[in-house]
CSV table of C-alpha atoms in Angstrom, one decimal:
chain,number,residue,atom,x,y,z
A,1,MET,CA,80.0,81.7,103.1
A,2,THR,CA,79.1,80.9,106.5
A,3,SER,CA,77.0,77.8,106.6
A,4,GLY,CA,78.3,74.3,106.1
A,5,GLU,CA,76.0,73.9,103.1
A,6,PHE,CA,79.0,73.0,100.5
A,7,SER,CA,80.4,70.6,98.5
A,8,LEU,CA,83.7,69.5,99.6
A,9,ASN,CA,84.0,68.7,95.7
A,10,ASP,CA,83.6,72.0,94.6
A,11,LEU,CA,85.0,74.5,97.0
A,12,PRO,CA,85.9,77.1,94.8
A,13,GLY,CA,82.0,77.3,93.4
A,14,SER,CA,79.6,76.3,96.1
A,15,ALA,CA,81.4,77.6,98.9
A,16,GLY,CA,82.7,81.2,97.9
A,17,ARG,CA,86.3,80.5,97.4
A,18,MET,CA,86.7,78.9,100.1
A,19,ASP,CA,89.6,77.0,98.2
A,20,ILE,CA,91.7,79.8,98.8
A,21,LEU,CA,91.1,79.7,102.8
A,22,CYS,CA,91.9,75.8,102.7
A,23,ARG,CA,95.1,76.8,100.8
A,24,CYS,CA,96.1,79.1,103.6
A,25,VAL,CA,95.2,76.9,106.5
A,26,SER,CA,97.4,74.4,104.9
A,27,SER,CA,100.7,76.6,104.4
A,28,ALA,CA,100.0,78.3,107.4
A,29,LEU,CA,100.4,75.1,109.2
A,30,PHE,CA,102.1,72.5,107.4
A,31,LEU,CA,106.0,71.6,107.7
A,32,SER,CA,107.4,69.0,105.3
A,33,PHE,CA,107.4,66.6,108.5
A,34,GLY,CA,104.7,67.1,110.9
A,35,MET,CA,102.8,70.7,111.8
A,36,ARG,CA,103.8,74.4,112.9
A,37,ARG,CA,102.7,73.5,116.3
A,38,ASP,CA,103.4,77.3,117.4
A,39,VAL,CA,100.8,78.7,114.5
A,40,ASN,CA,97.2,79.6,115.2
A,41,VAL,CA,94.9,80.6,112.1
A,42,HIS,CA,91.7,82.7,112.2
A,43,LEU,CA,89.5,82.5,109.2
A,44,LEU,CA,87.2,85.6,109.5
A,45,LEU,CA,84.2,84.6,107.4
A,46,LEU,CA,81.9,87.5,106.2
A,47,GLY,CA,80.3,85.8,103.4
A,48,GLU,CA,76.7,84.9,103.7
A,49,PRO,CA,74.1,83.3,104.9
A,50,GLU,CA,75.8,84.4,108.5
A,51,PRO,CA,78.3,86.8,107.8
A,52,GLY,CA,80.6,87.4,111.4
A,53,LYS,CA,82.1,83.6,112.2
A,54,ILE,CA,85.8,83.3,113.1
A,55,ILE,CA,87.3,79.8,112.9
A,56,ARG,CA,90.6,79.3,114.5
A,57,PHE,CA,92.7,76.6,113.9
A,58,GLU,CA,95.5,76.0,116.8
A,59,GLY,CA,98.5,74.0,115.8
A,60,LEU,CA,99.3,73.1,119.1
A,61,HIS,CA,96.0,70.4,119.4
A,62,LEU,CA,94.9,70.0,115.9
A,63,ARG,CA,94.4,66.7,114.8
A,64,TYR,CA,92.6,65.1,111.5
A,65,LEU,CA,94.1,67.6,109.3
A,66,ASN,CA,96.1,66.4,106.2
A,67,PRO,CA,97.8,69.2,103.6
A,68,ASP,CA,95.4,68.7,100.9
A,69,GLU,CA,92.5,71.4,100.3
A,70,ARG,CA,89.8,68.8,100.9
A,71,SER,CA,91.0,67.9,104.3
A,72,SER,CA,91.0,71.6,105.6
A,73,GLY,CA,87.6,72.1,103.6
A,74,SER,CA,86.3,69.1,105.9
A,75,LEU,CA,87.5,70.6,109.0
A,76,ILE,CA,85.8,74.1,108.1
A,77,ASN,CA,82.7,72.3,107.1
A,78,LYS,CA,82.5,70.5,110.5
A,79,ALA,CA,82.7,73.9,112.1
A,80,LEU,CA,80.3,75.9,110.3
A,81,LEU,CA,77.6,72.7,111.0
A,82,LYS,CA,78.1,74.0,114.7
A,83,ASN,CA,75.9,76.7,116.1
A,84,ALA,CA,78.0,79.8,116.7
A,85,THR,CA,77.5,81.8,119.7
A,86,GLU,CA,79.9,84.7,121.0
A,87,LEU,CA,81.8,81.8,123.4
A,88,ASP,CA,84.0,79.5,121.4
A,89,THR,CA,82.8,76.0,120.4
A,90,ARG,CA,84.7,73.2,119.7
A,91,SER,CA,84.1,71.3,116.4
A,92,THR,CA,87.0,69.0,116.4
A,93,PRO,CA,90.4,68.8,117.9
A,94,GLY,CA,92.2,71.9,117.6
A,95,VAL,CA,89.4,73.6,115.7
A,96,TRP,CA,87.1,76.2,117.2
A,97,ILE,CA,84.1,78.3,116.0
A,98,ARG,CA,82.6,81.4,117.4
A,99,LYS,CA,80.6,84.6,116.3
A,100,GLY,CA,82.7,87.7,115.4
A,101,ASP,CA,84.1,90.5,113.4
A,102,LEU,CA,87.3,92.2,112.5
A,103,LYS,CA,87.0,94.3,115.6
A,104,SER,CA,86.5,91.8,117.9
A,105,LEU,CA,89.3,89.5,116.1
A,106,LEU,CA,91.6,92.6,116.6
A,107,ALA,CA,90.7,93.1,120.4
A,108,SER,CA,91.8,89.5,120.9
A,109,PHE,CA,95.3,90.1,119.9
A,110,GLU,CA,96.0,93.5,121.7
A,111,GLY,CA,99.3,93.8,123.1
A,112,ARG,CA,100.9,91.6,119.8
A,113,ASP,CA,102.5,93.1,116.8
A,114,LEU,CA,99.7,93.3,114.0
A,115,VAL,CA,101.2,92.8,110.4
A,116,TYR,CA,99.1,93.7,107.6
A,117,LEU,CA,100.0,92.5,104.1
A,118,ARG,CA,99.8,95.2,100.9
A,119,GLU,CA,101.7,95.3,98.2
A,120,ASP,CA,103.2,98.7,98.5
A,121,GLY,CA,103.9,97.7,102.7
A,122,LYS,CA,107.6,97.9,103.9
A,123,ASP,CA,109.8,94.7,102.7
A,124,ILE,CA,109.2,92.1,105.3
A,125,ARG,CA,113.3,91.6,104.8
A,126,GLU,CA,113.7,94.8,106.5
A,127,LEU,CA,111.2,94.1,109.3
A,128,ALA,CA,111.3,90.4,110.1
A,129,GLY,CA,114.0,90.6,112.8
A,130,GLU,CA,112.1,93.4,114.7
A,131,ILE,CA,108.8,91.7,115.0
A,132,ARG,CA,107.9,89.8,118.0
A,133,ASP,CA,104.6,87.7,118.7
A,134,PRO,CA,103.4,88.9,115.2
A,135,VAL,CA,100.0,88.5,114.0
A,136,PHE,CA,99.7,88.4,110.1
A,137,ILE,CA,96.5,90.1,108.5
A,138,LEU,CA,95.8,88.8,104.6
A,139,GLY,CA,92.8,89.8,102.8
A,140,ASP,CA,91.5,86.9,100.8
A,141,HIS,CA,90.9,87.5,96.6
A,142,THR,CA,88.8,90.3,96.9
A,143,GLY,CA,91.1,92.4,99.2
A,144,VAL,CA,90.4,94.2,102.3
A,145,THR,CA,87.5,97.2,102.3
A,146,GLU,CA,88.7,100.7,103.2
A,147,GLU,CA,86.9,100.5,106.5
A,148,GLU,CA,88.4,97.1,107.3
A,149,GLU,CA,92.2,98.7,106.3
A,150,LYS,CA,90.9,102.1,108.7
A,151,GLN,CA,90.7,99.4,111.6
A,152,LEU,CA,93.7,97.5,111.2
A,153,LEU,CA,95.6,100.9,111.0
A,154,GLU,CA,93.8,102.2,114.0
A,155,ALA,CA,94.8,99.2,115.8
A,156,GLY,CA,98.3,99.8,115.2
A,157,ALA,CA,99.1,97.4,112.2
A,158,LYS,CA,102.2,97.7,110.3
A,159,ILE,CA,102.0,97.0,106.2
A,160,ILE,CA,104.5,95.0,104.9
A,161,SER,CA,104.9,93.2,101.7
A,162,VAL,CA,106.9,90.0,100.7
A,163,GLY,CA,107.7,90.9,97.3
A,164,PRO,CA,107.6,92.8,93.9
A,165,ILE,CA,104.6,90.5,92.6
A,166,SER,CA,100.9,90.2,93.9
A,167,LEU,CA,100.7,86.7,95.2
A,168,HIS,CA,98.0,84.7,96.6
A,169,SER,CA,97.3,84.7,100.2
A,170,ASN,CA,98.7,81.1,100.7
A,171,HIS,CA,101.9,81.7,99.0
A,172,CYS,CA,102.5,85.1,101.0
A,173,ILE,CA,102.1,82.9,104.3
A,174,THR,CA,104.7,80.6,103.0
A,175,LEU,CA,106.8,83.6,102.3
A,176,ILE,CA,106.5,85.0,105.8
A,177,HIS,CA,107.1,82.0,107.5
A,178,ASN,CA,110.2,81.4,105.5
A,179,GLU,CA,111.6,85.0,106.4
A,180,LEU,CA,110.5,83.8,110.0
A,181,ASP,CA,112.3,80.6,110.0
A,182,ARG,CA,115.8,82.2,108.6
A,183,VAL,CA,115.2,84.6,111.7
A,184,GLU,CA,115.0,82.2,114.1
A,185,ALA,CA,117.5,80.0,112.6
A,186,GLU,CA,120.0,82.9,113.0
A,187,ARG,CA,119.0,83.4,116.4
A,188,GLY,CA,120.1,80.1,116.8
A,189,GLU,CA,116.3,79.1,117.7
A,190,ILE,CA,114.1,76.2,116.4
A,191,PRO,CA,112.6,77.3,113.4
A,192,GLY,CA,108.5,76.0,113.7
A,193,GLY,CA,109.5,75.5,117.3
A,194,ALA,CA,107.9,77.2,120.3
A,195,ASN,CA,107.3,80.8,119.3
A,196,SER,CA,103.8,82.0,118.3
A,197,ARG,CA,102.6,82.9,115.1
A,198,ALA,CA,99.3,83.8,114.1
A,199,GLU,CA,97.8,84.4,110.7
A,200,ASN,CA,94.3,85.8,109.8
B,1,MET,CA,100.0,56.7,89.7
B,2,THR,CA,100.3,56.6,85.8
B,3,SER,CA,96.7,56.0,84.8
B,4,GLY,CA,93.7,57.9,84.7
B,5,GLU,CA,92.1,56.1,87.3
B,6,PHE,CA,92.1,57.8,90.1
B,7,SER,CA,89.2,60.0,91.8
B,8,LEU,CA,89.1,63.5,92.2
B,9,ASN,CA,87.4,63.4,95.3
B,10,ASP,CA,90.3,61.4,96.6
B,11,LEU,CA,93.7,62.9,95.3
B,12,PRO,CA,95.8,61.7,98.3
B,13,GLY,CA,94.5,58.3,98.7
B,14,SER,CA,93.1,56.8,95.4
B,15,ALA,CA,96.2,58.8,93.4
B,16,GLY,CA,99.3,58.2,94.9
B,17,ARG,CA,99.4,61.3,96.9
B,18,MET,CA,98.9,63.0,93.4
B,19,ASP,CA,97.6,65.8,95.7
B,20,ILE,CA,101.5,67.2,96.3
B,21,LEU,CA,101.6,67.2,92.3
B,22,CYS,CA,98.7,69.4,92.1
B,23,ARG,CA,99.7,71.9,94.4
B,24,CYS,CA,103.0,72.0,92.9
B,25,VAL,CA,101.7,73.0,89.5
B,26,SER,CA,99.4,75.6,90.9
B,27,SER,CA,102.2,77.1,93.0
B,28,ALA,CA,104.4,77.1,90.1
B,29,LEU,CA,102.2,78.7,87.7
B,30,PHE,CA,99.8,81.2,89.7
B,31,LEU,CA,100.3,85.0,90.3
B,32,SER,CA,97.3,86.6,92.5
B,33,PHE,CA,96.0,88.1,89.0
B,34,GLY,CA,96.7,85.7,85.9
B,35,MET,CA,99.2,83.0,85.7
B,36,ARG,CA,103.2,83.2,85.1
B,37,ARG,CA,103.6,82.5,81.5
B,38,ASP,CA,107.1,82.0,81.4
B,39,VAL,CA,106.9,79.1,83.6
B,40,ASN,CA,106.9,75.4,82.3
B,41,VAL,CA,106.2,72.3,84.8
B,42,HIS,CA,107.3,69.0,84.0
B,43,LEU,CA,105.7,66.2,85.9
B,44,LEU,CA,107.5,62.8,86.1
B,45,LEU,CA,105.3,60.2,87.0
B,46,LEU,CA,107.3,57.1,88.4
B,47,GLY,CA,104.3,55.0,89.8
B,48,GLU,CA,102.0,52.1,88.9
B,49,PRO,CA,101.1,50.8,86.6
B,50,GLU,CA,103.0,52.6,83.4
B,51,PRO,CA,105.8,54.0,85.6
B,52,GLY,CA,107.8,56.7,83.2
B,53,LYS,CA,105.5,59.4,81.9
B,54,ILE,CA,106.0,63.0,81.6
B,55,ILE,CA,103.3,65.3,81.9
B,56,ARG,CA,104.3,69.2,80.9
B,57,PHE,CA,102.3,72.2,81.8
B,58,GLU,CA,103.2,75.3,79.2
B,59,GLY,CA,102.2,78.4,81.1
B,60,LEU,CA,102.3,80.0,77.5
B,61,HIS,CA,99.3,78.1,76.2
B,62,LEU,CA,97.9,76.8,79.5
B,63,ARG,CA,93.8,77.2,79.3
B,64,TYR,CA,91.6,75.7,81.9
B,65,LEU,CA,93.4,75.8,84.8
B,66,ASN,CA,92.2,77.1,88.1
B,67,PRO,CA,94.5,77.4,91.4
B,68,ASP,CA,92.8,74.8,93.3
B,69,GLU,CA,93.9,71.0,93.3
B,70,ARG,CA,91.1,69.6,91.9
B,71,SER,CA,91.6,71.7,88.9
B,72,SER,CA,94.9,71.0,88.3
B,73,GLY,CA,94.1,67.0,89.3
B,74,SER,CA,91.7,67.1,86.5
B,75,LEU,CA,94.1,68.3,83.8
B,76,ILE,CA,96.7,65.5,85.0
B,77,ASN,CA,93.9,62.9,84.7
B,78,LYS,CA,93.2,63.9,81.4
B,79,ALA,CA,96.8,63.8,80.4
B,80,LEU,CA,96.8,60.2,81.7
B,81,LEU,CA,93.6,59.3,79.8
B,82,LYS,CA,95.7,59.6,76.6
B,83,ASN,CA,97.9,57.2,74.7
B,84,ALA,CA,101.4,58.2,75.8
B,85,THR,CA,104.5,57.4,73.4
B,86,GLU,CA,107.7,58.8,73.2
B,87,LEU,CA,106.2,61.6,70.9
B,88,ASP,CA,104.2,64.6,73.0
B,89,THR,CA,100.4,64.1,73.0
B,90,ARG,CA,98.4,67.3,73.7
B,91,SER,CA,95.6,66.5,76.2
B,92,THR,CA,94.0,70.1,76.9
B,93,PRO,CA,95.8,73.3,75.4
B,94,GLY,CA,98.9,73.7,77.3
B,95,VAL,CA,99.7,70.4,78.7
B,96,TRP,CA,101.0,67.7,76.7
B,97,ILE,CA,102.1,64.0,77.9
B,98,ARG,CA,104.9,61.5,76.8
B,99,LYS,CA,106.7,58.4,77.9
B,100,GLY,CA,110.2,59.1,79.6
B,101,ASP,CA,112.1,58.9,82.4
B,102,LEU,CA,114.7,61.3,84.3
B,103,LYS,CA,117.3,60.5,81.9
B,104,SER,CA,115.4,61.5,78.7
B,105,LEU,CA,114.0,64.5,80.6
B,106,LEU,CA,117.4,65.7,81.9
B,107,ALA,CA,118.6,65.2,78.4
B,108,SER,CA,115.9,67.4,77.0
B,109,PHE,CA,117.0,70.4,79.4
B,110,GLU,CA,120.7,70.4,78.2
B,111,GLY,CA,122.4,73.6,78.3
B,112,ARG,CA,120.3,75.4,80.8
B,113,ASP,CA,121.2,75.5,84.6
B,114,LEU,CA,120.0,72.9,86.7
B,115,VAL,CA,119.2,73.6,90.3
B,116,TYR,CA,118.2,70.5,92.8
B,117,LEU,CA,116.9,71.3,95.8
B,118,ARG,CA,117.9,69.3,99.0
B,119,GLU,CA,118.2,70.6,102.7
B,120,ASP,CA,121.8,71.0,103.0
B,121,GLY,CA,122.2,72.8,99.6
B,122,LYS,CA,123.8,76.2,99.2
B,123,ASP,CA,121.2,78.9,100.2
B,124,ILE,CA,119.4,80.3,97.2
B,125,ARG,CA,119.7,83.8,98.3
B,126,GLU,CA,123.6,83.6,97.8
B,127,LEU,CA,123.0,82.1,93.9
B,128,ALA,CA,119.8,83.2,92.8
B,129,GLY,CA,121.5,86.5,90.8
B,130,GLU,CA,123.8,83.8,89.2
B,131,ILE,CA,121.3,81.4,87.3
B,132,ARG,CA,120.1,82.0,84.2
B,133,ASP,CA,117.6,80.2,82.2
B,134,PRO,CA,117.2,77.4,85.3
B,135,VAL,CA,115.6,74.5,85.5
B,136,PHE,CA,114.3,73.7,89.4
B,137,ILE,CA,114.3,69.8,90.3
B,138,LEU,CA,112.6,68.9,93.2
B,139,GLY,CA,111.2,65.6,94.7
B,140,ASP,CA,108.0,64.5,96.0
B,141,HIS,CA,107.4,63.6,99.4
B,142,THR,CA,109.5,60.2,99.1
B,143,GLY,CA,112.3,62.6,97.9
B,144,VAL,CA,115.0,61.6,95.4
B,145,THR,CA,116.5,58.2,95.2
B,146,GLU,CA,120.5,57.7,95.4
B,147,GLU,CA,120.3,56.7,91.7
B,148,GLU,CA,118.1,59.8,90.7
B,149,GLU,CA,120.6,62.1,92.5
B,150,LYS,CA,123.5,60.4,90.8
B,151,GLN,CA,121.8,61.3,87.6
B,152,LEU,CA,121.3,64.7,88.6
B,153,LEU,CA,124.8,65.3,89.5
B,154,GLU,CA,126.3,64.0,86.7
B,155,ALA,CA,124.1,66.3,84.4
B,156,GLY,CA,125.7,69.2,86.5
B,157,ALA,CA,123.2,69.9,88.7
B,158,LYS,CA,123.8,72.4,91.7
B,159,ILE,CA,122.4,71.8,95.1
B,160,ILE,CA,120.5,74.6,96.6
B,161,SER,CA,118.2,75.0,99.8
B,162,VAL,CA,115.5,77.4,100.4
B,163,GLY,CA,115.8,77.8,104.1
B,164,PRO,CA,116.6,76.0,107.5
B,165,ILE,CA,113.7,74.0,107.6
B,166,SER,CA,112.6,71.0,105.7
B,167,LEU,CA,109.4,72.0,103.5
B,168,HIS,CA,106.8,70.8,101.3
B,169,SER,CA,107.8,71.1,97.4
B,170,ASN,CA,104.8,73.6,96.6
B,171,HIS,CA,106.0,75.7,99.3
B,172,CYS,CA,109.5,75.8,98.0
B,173,ILE,CA,108.4,76.4,94.5
B,174,THR,CA,106.7,79.3,96.0
B,175,LEU,CA,110.1,80.6,98.0
B,176,ILE,CA,112.1,79.9,94.2
B,177,HIS,CA,109.5,82.2,92.4
B,178,ASN,CA,109.7,84.6,94.9
B,179,GLU,CA,113.6,84.8,94.9
B,180,LEU,CA,113.8,85.1,91.2
B,181,ASP,CA,111.1,87.6,91.0
B,182,ARG,CA,113.0,89.8,93.7
B,183,VAL,CA,115.9,89.4,91.4
B,184,GLU,CA,114.4,90.3,88.3
B,185,ALA,CA,113.0,93.1,89.9
B,186,GLU,CA,116.3,94.6,90.9
B,187,ARG,CA,117.5,94.3,87.5
B,188,GLY,CA,114.6,96.5,86.3
B,189,GLU,CA,112.8,93.7,84.4
B,190,ILE,CA,109.2,92.8,85.0
B,191,PRO,CA,108.7,89.6,87.4
B,192,GLY,CA,106.7,86.9,86.1
B,193,GLY,CA,107.2,88.2,82.4
B,194,ALA,CA,109.1,86.8,79.7
B,195,ASN,CA,112.2,84.8,81.2
B,196,SER,CA,112.0,81.3,81.2
B,197,ARG,CA,111.7,78.6,84.7
B,198,ALA,CA,111.1,75.2,84.5
B,199,GLU,CA,110.2,72.6,87.2
B,200,ASN,CA,109.8,69.4,87.5
């Protein structure tokens, strides 16, 4: 959903499976000790009553986020209570909201490697070493529509998978991070360090 | 904590970081569509006021569990409201509680491959093909004490790691599952199928 009128006590029901997005935010940003400061998360919200809002979490500036679902739910709620326009509005440190759709979101990633997760995609383990400055695109529990997929492929997105079995988006994010952490460690870089990873 | 006196609206605070255990239960048991029926989860609760309780989730018989934290928190709460004895008491379908400590828990796994997660362990990717009927043991945010670690090693536990960087326990569980899913798929088995995986 796209209004702040939901209950933190019922994220799955009152908020249109907002619990899934909350777990994605947490999986994308949390390390055991500290946060992945090199990661940004974009949530593209297309539900009622005002479809077409983008909430951005910037790891580098983020504050007041804990790993539990209710914590990310609360920051999403605060963002949705802002009056969203075409320009970014900051709701809390490291969290911004604007109006937008998939097209405008993809346009903002121009020049970066787009990677779209689908069960029948190429194994991430064969590709992780090649992708630079990637943006990973994951659908929610209802998946991605045919029209959205067409836009992704036209924008040049590669299709990858993370394993032999269909998983929740937050679990996929954990698997992606692990793969990139391993690649960075092999290169002698510090995993969770300064390189940028974005997820949607 | 080990009483049912906690609030589902404040799992991190009122319940001694119960949110971590809730996410572990969810990561251990959920697939995108359905549940890992071959997985059991044992939560060893050593907090106040009654340290030494074991809650067991059996994937095969489990009902009323959804992927959100509050849902597993609610089943844990219902279990803790039961009067725990040395024998199993069923609180809801697929959830049992008993009194117990690490020693009695490890004794119940006799004959199985114990695998203990520690940052400096051997890479799971080198070992996943060898382990059969495994029990994975993970610490919470405070880790495992020296005495507990001694017990684990005396019981024959192998030490493994899932990557180059320290992660939350629920993220580690997702990575373990993925590794075993890949091994099973390579063997021509159905991942998430009939083999048993236990986590603690």
